[in-house]
Short mmCIF file of C-alpha atoms and ligand atoms in Angstrom, two decimals:
data_model
loop_
_atom_site.label_atom_id
_atom_site.label_comp_id
_atom_site.label_asym_id
_atom_site.label_seq_id
_atom_site.Cartn_x
_atom_site.Cartn_y
_atom_site.Cartn_z
CA MET A 13 -33.51 16.50 -20.23
CA ALA A 14 -29.94 16.42 -19.82
CA GLY A 15 -28.16 13.01 -21.21
CA PRO A 16 -25.55 10.87 -19.06
CA ILE A 17 -22.21 12.45 -18.07
CA GLU A 18 -19.81 10.78 -20.72
CA ALA A 19 -16.63 9.23 -19.53
CA ASP A 20 -14.89 6.78 -21.23
CA VAL A 21 -13.87 4.81 -18.35
CA LEU A 22 -15.08 5.86 -14.21
CA VAL A 23 -13.29 4.56 -11.84
CA ILE A 24 -16.22 3.60 -8.63
CA GLY A 25 -13.83 5.18 -5.51
CA ALA A 26 -10.84 6.81 -4.16
CA GLY A 27 -9.37 4.38 -1.24
CA GLN A 28 -6.04 3.53 -2.05
CA ALA A 29 -6.75 0.82 -5.04
CA GLY A 30 -9.17 3.80 -7.05
CA LEU A 31 -6.40 6.47 -6.39
CA SER A 32 -3.52 4.18 -8.29
CA ALA A 33 -6.19 3.66 -10.64
CA ALA A 34 -6.14 7.29 -11.69
CA TYR A 35 -2.88 7.59 -10.99
CA HIS A 36 -1.66 5.39 -14.02
CA LEU A 37 -4.96 6.98 -16.33
CA ARG A 38 -3.46 9.39 -16.12
CA ARG A 39 0.34 8.59 -16.52
CA ARG A 40 -1.18 6.94 -19.91
CA GLY A 41 -2.38 9.72 -21.31
CA PHE A 42 -6.56 9.66 -20.48
CA VAL A 43 -7.66 13.64 -19.45
CA PRO A 44 -10.69 14.60 -17.32
CA ALA A 45 -14.00 14.32 -18.83
CA GLY A 46 -14.67 17.62 -17.11
CA GLU A 47 -13.15 20.32 -14.70
CA VAL A 48 -13.76 19.40 -11.41
CA ILE A 49 -13.71 22.06 -8.96
CA GLU A 50 -13.71 20.86 -5.02
CA GLY A 51 -15.70 17.60 -5.81
CA GLU A 52 -17.72 18.93 -8.24
CA LEU A 53 -18.41 19.06 -12.19
CA VAL A 54 -18.13 22.48 -13.17
CA GLY A 55 -19.22 23.76 -17.23
CA GLU A 56 -20.39 21.90 -19.59
CA PRO A 57 -18.71 17.90 -18.99
CA ALA A 58 -15.91 17.74 -22.01
CA ALA A 59 -17.25 16.49 -25.48
CA ARG A 60 -17.00 12.99 -26.06
CA ASP A 61 -13.58 12.61 -28.75
CA THR A 62 -14.10 10.17 -31.27
CA THR A 63 -11.04 11.17 -33.32
CA GLY A 64 -8.74 10.26 -30.64
CA ALA A 65 -6.87 14.16 -30.43
CA ALA A 66 -7.56 14.00 -26.48
CA GLY A 67 -6.09 10.74 -25.84
CA PRO A 68 -6.89 7.36 -24.92
CA GLY A 69 -9.72 8.45 -23.72
CA THR A 70 -11.17 10.59 -20.69
CA TYR A 71 -11.67 9.27 -17.34
CA LEU A 72 -13.73 10.31 -14.11
CA VAL A 73 -13.53 9.89 -10.04
CA LEU A 74 -16.43 8.63 -8.37
CA ASP A 75 -16.37 8.56 -4.19
CA ALA A 76 -18.46 8.19 -1.95
CA GLU A 77 -16.53 10.58 0.98
CA THR A 78 -17.09 13.64 2.00
CA GLY A 79 -13.45 14.06 2.18
CA ALA A 80 -10.11 12.10 1.04
CA GLY A 81 -8.55 8.83 2.32
CA GLY A 82 -11.26 6.13 1.02
CA ALA A 83 -12.13 3.79 4.51
CA TRP A 84 -8.78 5.70 6.31
CA ARG A 85 -10.94 8.38 7.30
CA HIS A 86 -12.98 5.56 9.50
CA ARG A 87 -10.32 3.64 11.09
CA TRP A 88 -10.67 3.89 15.48
CA ARG A 89 -8.77 6.32 16.57
CA SER A 90 -6.61 3.76 18.36
CA LEU A 91 -5.21 2.56 14.85
CA ARG A 92 -1.67 4.16 14.84
CA MET A 93 0.62 4.82 12.37
CA ALA A 94 2.88 2.35 14.39
CA THR A 95 0.15 -0.10 14.90
CA VAL A 96 -0.83 -0.37 10.98
CA ASN A 97 0.63 -3.75 9.47
CA ASN A 98 2.96 -1.74 6.17
CA ILE A 99 1.27 1.03 3.50
CA TYR A 100 2.67 1.27 1.07
CA ASP A 101 3.29 4.86 -0.48
CA LEU A 102 0.56 5.60 -3.55
CA PRO A 103 2.16 5.22 -6.75
CA GLY A 104 4.58 8.31 -7.74
CA MET A 105 4.69 9.78 -4.11
CA THR A 106 6.44 8.83 -1.33
CA GLN A 107 4.01 9.51 2.50
CA PRO A 108 5.61 12.29 4.66
CA ASP A 109 7.53 11.43 7.56
CA VAL A 110 5.19 11.32 10.43
CA ASP A 111 4.50 10.76 14.16
CA PRO A 112 3.99 7.11 14.57
CA CYS A 113 1.53 7.72 17.59
CA GLU A 114 -0.45 9.94 14.93
CA PRO A 115 -3.63 7.65 13.94
CA SER A 116 -3.76 6.43 10.98
CA ALA A 117 -6.95 8.50 10.35
CA THR A 118 -5.98 11.28 10.63
CA VAL A 119 -2.02 10.83 8.77
CA LEU A 120 -3.85 9.02 5.92
CA PRO A 121 -6.34 11.36 4.72
CA ARG A 122 -4.11 14.03 4.72
CA TYR A 123 -1.60 12.44 2.75
CA PHE A 124 -4.78 11.01 -0.35
CA ALA A 125 -5.98 14.97 0.36
CA GLN A 126 -2.46 16.03 -0.93
CA TYR A 127 -2.04 13.40 -3.57
CA GLU A 128 -5.13 13.96 -5.15
CA ASP A 129 -4.28 18.23 -5.30
CA GLU A 130 -0.45 17.98 -6.48
CA LEU A 131 -2.57 15.25 -9.41
CA ASP A 132 -4.75 17.15 -10.27
CA LEU A 133 -7.36 13.81 -9.66
CA PRO A 134 -10.93 14.67 -11.05
CA VAL A 135 -12.28 13.41 -8.19
CA LEU A 136 -16.36 13.76 -7.86
CA ARG A 137 -17.40 13.78 -4.36
CA PRO A 138 -19.66 12.69 -2.35
CA VAL A 139 -20.78 10.70 -5.12
CA ARG A 140 -21.95 7.32 -4.38
CA VAL A 141 -22.89 4.74 -6.92
CA ARG A 142 -26.16 2.99 -6.89
CA ARG A 143 -26.38 0.73 -9.26
CA ALA A 144 -24.45 -0.19 -12.60
CA ARG A 145 -26.09 -1.39 -16.01
CA ARG A 146 -25.30 -2.35 -19.33
CA ALA A 147 -26.57 -0.12 -21.72
CA ASP A 148 -28.15 -3.08 -23.65
CA ASP A 149 -29.55 -0.78 -26.59
CA ASP A 150 -27.07 1.25 -26.81
CA PRO A 151 -24.83 0.00 -30.23
CA THR A 152 -21.18 1.95 -28.76
CA GLY A 153 -22.17 -1.07 -25.29
CA ARG A 154 -21.74 1.92 -22.78
CA LEU A 155 -21.82 0.90 -19.23
CA LEU A 156 -24.58 3.08 -17.46
CA VAL A 157 -23.73 4.41 -13.42
CA GLU A 158 -26.41 5.93 -11.65
CA SER A 159 -25.21 8.04 -8.68
CA ASP A 160 -27.03 10.11 -6.47
CA ALA A 161 -25.04 12.82 -8.25
CA GLY A 162 -27.03 11.65 -11.86
CA THR A 163 -26.29 9.35 -14.52
CA PHE A 164 -22.50 8.65 -15.98
CA ALA A 165 -21.72 6.86 -19.10
CA ALA A 166 -18.71 5.13 -19.46
CA ARG A 167 -16.81 2.75 -21.82
CA ALA A 168 -15.21 0.75 -18.99
CA LEU A 169 -15.07 0.72 -15.43
CA ILE A 170 -12.78 0.09 -12.40
CA ASN A 171 -14.87 -0.92 -9.30
CA ALA A 172 -12.63 0.12 -6.29
CA THR A 173 -14.96 0.39 -3.89
CA GLY A 174 -13.35 -1.62 -0.81
CA THR A 175 -14.88 -3.22 1.64
CA TRP A 176 -15.68 -0.69 4.81
CA THR A 177 -19.16 0.05 3.72
CA LYS A 178 -19.76 -3.31 4.35
CA PRO A 179 -19.22 -4.99 7.87
CA PHE A 180 -20.06 -8.69 7.73
CA TRP A 181 -22.12 -10.21 10.70
CA PRO A 182 -23.01 -14.32 11.15
CA ARG A 183 -26.09 -15.13 12.70
CA TYR A 184 -26.18 -17.30 15.66
CA PRO A 185 -29.33 -18.63 17.80
CA GLY A 186 -30.79 -16.52 19.69
CA GLN A 187 -29.41 -13.08 18.74
CA GLU A 188 -31.77 -10.72 18.59
CA THR A 189 -32.70 -11.52 22.60
CA PHE A 190 -29.57 -10.17 23.50
CA ARG A 191 -30.60 -7.17 26.51
CA GLY A 192 -26.15 -5.97 25.53
CA ARG A 193 -24.38 -4.13 22.89
CA GLN A 194 -23.72 -5.70 19.70
CA LEU A 195 -21.04 -3.65 17.67
CA HIS A 196 -18.94 -4.73 14.52
CA VAL A 197 -15.82 -3.57 14.34
CA ALA A 198 -16.42 -1.23 11.91
CA GLN A 199 -18.72 0.71 14.44
CA TYR A 200 -15.48 0.73 17.43
CA VAL A 201 -14.32 3.94 18.83
CA ALA A 202 -12.52 3.71 21.50
CA ALA A 203 -11.96 1.35 24.60
CA GLU A 204 -12.72 3.39 26.76
CA GLU A 205 -16.47 2.52 25.75
CA PHE A 206 -16.13 -0.56 27.49
CA THR A 207 -15.00 0.72 30.71
CA GLY A 208 -16.04 -2.00 33.61
CA GLN A 209 -18.12 -4.15 31.48
CA GLN A 210 -17.25 -8.12 30.69
CA VAL A 211 -17.04 -8.27 26.30
CA VAL A 212 -17.10 -11.04 23.98
CA VAL A 213 -15.03 -10.17 21.03
CA VAL A 214 -15.48 -12.07 17.88
CA GLY A 215 -13.47 -13.29 15.23
CA GLY A 216 -9.91 -14.59 14.42
CA GLY A 217 -8.17 -11.67 12.72
CA ILE A 218 -5.56 -8.88 13.18
CA SER A 219 -8.85 -6.71 14.52
CA ALA A 220 -9.71 -9.15 17.16
CA VAL A 221 -6.31 -9.61 19.00
CA GLN A 222 -5.57 -5.56 18.97
CA LEU A 223 -8.84 -4.75 19.81
CA LEU A 224 -8.87 -7.73 22.29
CA GLU A 225 -5.47 -6.66 23.77
CA GLU A 226 -6.50 -2.85 24.00
CA ILE A 227 -9.91 -3.27 25.78
CA SER A 228 -8.63 -5.80 27.98
CA HIS A 229 -6.70 -2.70 30.33
CA VAL A 230 -10.18 -1.46 31.10
CA ALA A 231 -12.74 -4.48 30.79
CA SER A 232 -13.35 -8.29 30.99
CA THR A 233 -12.50 -9.91 28.07
CA THR A 234 -13.71 -12.97 26.50
CA TRP A 235 -12.24 -14.64 23.15
CA VAL A 236 -14.16 -16.47 20.79
CA THR A 237 -13.04 -17.66 16.88
CA ARG A 238 -14.62 -21.05 15.05
CA ARG A 239 -10.66 -22.32 14.03
CA GLU A 240 -8.03 -22.18 15.87
CA PRO A 241 -5.77 -18.93 14.84
CA VAL A 242 -2.33 -19.50 13.51
CA TRP A 243 0.37 -17.37 15.11
CA ARG A 244 3.55 -16.50 12.98
CA ASP A 245 6.75 -15.33 15.00
CA GLU A 246 8.47 -13.52 12.49
CA ASP A 247 7.28 -10.18 11.37
CA PHE A 248 6.64 -10.21 7.96
CA ASP A 249 7.66 -13.49 5.66
CA PRO A 250 7.42 -12.42 2.39
CA ASP A 251 6.67 -16.03 0.95
CA ALA A 252 4.10 -16.58 3.99
CA GLY A 253 2.59 -12.95 2.21
CA ARG A 254 3.11 -14.13 -1.68
CA GLN A 255 1.82 -18.05 -1.07
CA ALA A 256 -1.46 -16.07 0.87
CA VAL A 257 -1.92 -13.70 -2.11
CA ALA A 258 -1.82 -16.57 -4.82
CA LEU A 259 -4.39 -18.68 -3.01
CA VAL A 260 -6.71 -16.24 -2.90
CA GLU A 261 -5.90 -15.78 -6.59
CA GLU A 262 -6.57 -19.30 -7.72
CA ARG A 263 -10.04 -19.23 -5.52
CA VAL A 264 -11.23 -15.85 -7.68
CA ARG A 265 -10.18 -17.68 -10.58
CA GLN A 266 -11.76 -20.61 -10.24
CA GLY A 267 -15.30 -17.87 -9.31
CA LEU A 268 -15.30 -18.44 -5.46
CA ALA A 269 -15.69 -15.64 -3.42
CA PRO A 270 -12.46 -14.56 -2.07
CA ARG A 271 -10.90 -15.09 1.68
CA SER A 272 -8.73 -12.40 2.64
CA VAL A 273 -5.61 -12.56 2.37
CA VAL A 274 -4.95 -11.83 5.92
CA SER A 275 -7.12 -15.41 7.23
CA VAL A 276 -4.18 -16.93 5.04
CA THR A 277 -1.04 -15.31 6.24
CA GLY A 278 -2.02 -15.84 9.83
CA LEU A 279 -1.41 -13.48 13.06
CA ILE A 280 1.94 -12.43 13.89
CA TRP A 281 3.02 -12.01 17.44
CA ARG A 282 3.52 -8.69 18.34
CA PRO A 283 5.56 -7.59 21.60
CA GLU A 284 2.18 -5.69 23.13
CA LEU A 285 0.32 -9.11 22.15
CA ARG A 286 2.71 -11.25 23.73
CA ALA A 287 2.31 -9.51 26.80
CA ALA A 288 -1.82 -9.62 26.47
CA ALA A 289 -1.00 -13.52 26.10
CA ALA A 290 0.80 -13.87 29.26
CA ARG A 291 -2.14 -11.70 30.85
CA GLY A 292 -4.09 -14.54 29.30
CA VAL A 293 -6.33 -12.60 27.66
CA LEU A 294 -5.58 -14.49 24.10
CA ASP A 295 -7.02 -17.73 25.71
CA ARG A 296 -9.15 -18.33 23.10
CA HIS A 297 -12.23 -20.19 23.24
CA PRO A 298 -14.47 -22.31 21.07
CA MET A 299 -17.09 -20.57 19.56
CA PHE A 300 -20.93 -19.74 21.63
CA THR A 301 -23.72 -21.96 20.75
CA ARG A 302 -26.24 -19.66 20.69
CA ILE A 303 -26.75 -15.33 22.30
CA GLU A 304 -29.45 -15.34 24.94
CA PRO A 305 -30.52 -12.32 26.70
CA ASP A 306 -27.83 -11.57 29.44
CA GLY A 307 -24.43 -13.81 27.34
CA VAL A 308 -23.32 -16.30 25.35
CA ARG A 309 -23.23 -20.05 25.79
CA MET A 310 -20.31 -21.20 25.44
CA ALA A 311 -19.81 -24.57 23.89
CA ASP A 312 -18.81 -25.77 27.68
CA GLY A 313 -22.44 -24.95 28.09
CA THR A 314 -21.69 -22.28 30.71
CA LEU A 315 -23.07 -19.20 30.50
CA ARG A 316 -20.76 -16.30 29.57
CA ARG A 317 -22.36 -13.03 31.46
CA ALA A 318 -21.85 -10.20 28.55
CA ASP A 319 -22.87 -6.71 28.68
CA ALA A 320 -20.76 -6.47 24.85
CA ILE A 321 -20.29 -8.26 22.16
CA LEU A 322 -17.80 -7.06 19.16
CA TRP A 323 -17.70 -9.00 16.43
CA ALA A 324 -14.59 -8.85 14.68
CA THR A 325 -15.89 -10.96 11.75
CA GLY A 326 -14.23 -9.13 8.65
CA PHE A 327 -16.27 -7.98 6.13
CA ARG A 328 -17.42 -8.32 1.98
CA ALA A 329 -16.39 -6.54 -1.10
CA ALA A 330 -18.48 -3.72 -1.16
CA LEU A 331 -20.16 -4.76 -4.96
CA ASP A 332 -24.24 -4.60 -4.56
CA HIS A 333 -24.57 -1.91 -7.04
CA LEU A 334 -22.80 -3.55 -9.64
CA ALA A 335 -25.78 -6.60 -8.94
CA PRO A 336 -27.63 -5.73 -12.28
CA LEU A 337 -24.34 -6.52 -14.40
CA ARG A 338 -24.85 -10.60 -12.84
CA LEU A 339 -21.25 -10.65 -12.43
CA ARG A 340 -21.32 -13.62 -9.70
CA GLY A 341 -21.63 -16.66 -11.14
CA HIS A 342 -22.39 -20.13 -9.25
CA GLY A 343 -19.52 -20.10 -7.21
CA GLY A 344 -20.50 -17.09 -4.82
CA GLY A 345 -17.38 -15.00 -6.28
CA ILE A 346 -17.06 -13.40 -9.36
CA THR A 347 -15.08 -15.24 -11.88
CA MET A 348 -11.84 -12.98 -12.78
CA ASP A 349 -9.04 -12.81 -15.06
CA GLY A 350 -6.96 -10.93 -13.34
CA THR A 351 -8.17 -7.44 -12.46
CA GLN A 352 -10.77 -8.28 -15.59
CA VAL A 353 -14.00 -9.74 -14.33
CA ALA A 354 -14.32 -12.87 -16.86
CA GLY A 355 -16.53 -12.17 -19.71
CA GLU A 356 -16.58 -8.51 -19.33
CA PRO A 357 -13.39 -6.91 -20.59
CA ARG A 358 -15.80 -3.40 -19.60
CA VAL A 359 -15.21 -4.02 -15.97
CA HIS A 360 -12.15 -4.45 -13.39
CA LEU A 361 -12.24 -4.90 -9.65
CA VAL A 362 -8.73 -3.56 -8.14
CA GLY A 363 -8.75 -4.15 -4.37
CA TYR A 364 -11.00 -7.07 -4.75
CA GLY A 365 -9.50 -10.23 -3.44
CA PRO A 366 -5.68 -11.03 -4.14
CA SER A 367 -5.25 -7.12 -4.35
CA SER A 368 -7.41 -5.87 -0.78
CA SER A 369 -3.88 -4.82 0.38
CA THR A 370 -2.57 -1.01 -0.15
CA VAL A 371 0.50 -2.96 -1.99
CA GLY A 372 -2.06 -5.18 -4.39
CA ALA A 373 -4.59 -1.99 -4.11
CA ASN A 374 -1.41 0.01 -6.27
CA ARG A 375 -0.64 -3.23 -8.85
CA ALA A 376 -4.26 -4.08 -9.09
CA GLY A 377 -4.83 0.30 -10.65
CA ARG A 378 -2.14 -0.19 -12.94
CA ASP A 379 -3.21 -3.43 -14.17
CA ALA A 380 -6.51 -2.15 -14.76
CA VAL A 381 -5.33 0.62 -17.03
CA HIS A 382 -2.64 -1.19 -19.05
CA ALA A 383 -5.60 -3.93 -19.98
CA LEU A 384 -8.62 -1.62 -20.47
CA THR A 385 -5.82 0.90 -22.44
CA GLU A 386 -4.93 -1.76 -24.95
CA HIS A 387 -9.70 -2.87 -24.68
CA LEU A 388 -10.22 0.62 -25.51
CA ARG A 389 -7.47 0.75 -28.35
CA GLY A 390 -9.04 -2.14 -29.83
P1 FAD B 26 -11.64 1.54 0.45
O1 FAD B 26 -9.94 2.70 1.34
O2 FAD B 26 -12.54 1.17 1.45
O3 FAD B 26 -11.99 2.53 -0.50
C1 FAD B 26 -13.16 2.92 -0.74
C2 FAD B 26 -13.49 3.75 -1.65
O4 FAD B 26 -15.45 3.89 -2.05
C3 FAD B 26 -13.74 4.75 0.15
O5 FAD B 26 -13.54 5.82 -0.44
C4 FAD B 26 -16.05 4.65 -0.40
O6 FAD B 26 -16.23 5.51 0.11
C5 FAD B 26 -15.66 4.28 -1.75
N1 FAD B 26 -16.67 3.75 -2.14
C6 FAD B 26 -17.97 2.62 -1.90
N2 FAD B 26 -18.54 2.21 -1.91
C7 FAD B 26 -19.33 3.43 -3.19
C8 FAD B 26 -20.21 3.87 -4.28
N3 FAD B 26 -21.15 2.69 -3.84
N4 FAD B 26 -19.99 4.56 -4.47
C9 FAD B 26 -19.00 5.48 -4.35
N5 FAD B 26 -18.56 5.20 -3.93
C10 FAD B 26 -18.37 4.04 -3.49
N6 FAD B 26 -3.70 -3.69 4.43
C11 FAD B 26 -2.28 -3.02 3.73
O7 FAD B 26 -2.01 -3.34 3.28
N7 FAD B 26 -1.95 -2.19 5.54
C12 FAD B 26 -2.75 -2.37 6.75
O8 FAD B 26 -1.67 -2.21 7.57
C13 FAD B 26 -3.81 -2.47 6.70
N8 FAD B 26 -4.63 -2.22 7.91
C14 FAD B 26 -6.45 -2.41 7.86
C15 FAD B 26 -6.64 -2.41 8.44
C16 FAD B 26 -7.57 -2.46 8.58
C17 FAD B 26 -8.85 -1.80 10.05
C18 FAD B 26 -8.63 -3.17 8.23
C19 FAD B 26 -10.54 -2.68 7.68
C20 FAD B 26 -8.04 -2.92 6.18
C21 FAD B 26 -6.74 -2.75 6.70
N9 FAD B 26 -6.15 -2.59 4.66
C22 FAD B 26 -4.70 -2.97 5.35
C23 FAD B 26 -6.56 -3.48 4.37
C24 FAD B 26 -7.38 -2.28 3.61
O9 FAD B 26 -8.76 -1.17 3.71
C25 FAD B 26 -6.58 -1.83 2.61
O10 FAD B 26 -5.11 -2.22 1.83
C26 FAD B 26 -6.70 -0.51 1.56
O11 FAD B 26 -6.93 0.34 2.16
C27 FAD B 26 -8.40 -0.79 0.65
O12 FAD B 26 -8.26 0.30 -0.14
P2 FAD B 26 -9.03 0.03 -1.03
O13 FAD B 26 -9.16 1.57 -2.63
O14 FAD B 26 -9.31 -1.23 -1.52
O15 FAD B 26 -10.71 0.70 -0.22
#
């Protein structure tokens, strides 16, 4: 039986964070571990180089999607280039001029595909990683990565699997009795699906308020959140952004579960949201106490009838495939030292915690590659 496919560094995920890592690997002289044509490894993978002649080493990128774009492939159609926050360029290639009305789900996958092509990045897809584990009996200290396209062996991993595949649904009493539809924002397609309905939107983040605004034009909406949302007037406050990132950074340094950076920066009063507020759409209610067959029982005891409950309750880091590595500690999160998992210099997490933004993903890719180049050399 053929052994695992070898690469010095395996990048898992080809969203902004994974592509940034691939860019920096290439830039530092890492070479593809084999020839990749249209997402497939063709011919024999490159033999393992123990002489150092191949530069610092070899790499491959494994991505579960059927095409380029990471999670942007799945964002709802109404999330247009004019309504996304601020998408930083991938390293080394500026975004082409775009029509601000075009959906981000069209523009960004197109840009990412062009990027992968021009840099000739070795992205294998669709390849979903099922589990990564230590090859304990292997004196070279490799990590084994099992995927639906076979097993890979790597000296180091850069995990860049984002959050989109792990939507977070809180549990509330009576949830299973609800006769209407419950969906998470990850499943949202368009406001028209709710025409004429009564919709309860749960969550205090940007997705919640943007979707409330658009659904409120065709349906009657109720907004509930656990905490009073924090609103900001200024368009973008770099200081608030930096403080938010520092706070999340400190949490992961202590091994706590990361919080979303946006939950720390607050919501920005955009013109369409001010207009929605003037229509009463952003009158926020405290969280309901239970879900009943026909609606939700509000904190004041009244029943709010509902045809649909939209959970805009965020995402968690998609790291289940790393469970055999036992990276989580008692704090509920993974203790991080920069992008490196503390105590495990072979594993870096990019796009995780403080780097879960496009600018953060860019920097994390660069930092992880810098640290791994040193580690592999050592
Ligand atoms: P992703 O883009 O999610 O890429 C992860 C990749 O890993 C995917 O291709 C996925 O298929 C793959 N993958 C996952 N699991 C596996 C596996 N087991 N095996 C193989 N491959 C796997 N940030 C901003 O800076 N500006 C914005 O305007 C902005 N808007 C946002 C809007 C929404 C609705 C959401 C949810 C987030 C937004 N963000 C925004 C945050 C944004 O998600 C990140 O900034 C960035 O796009 C995430 O990149 P990533 O590479 O970490 O993850």
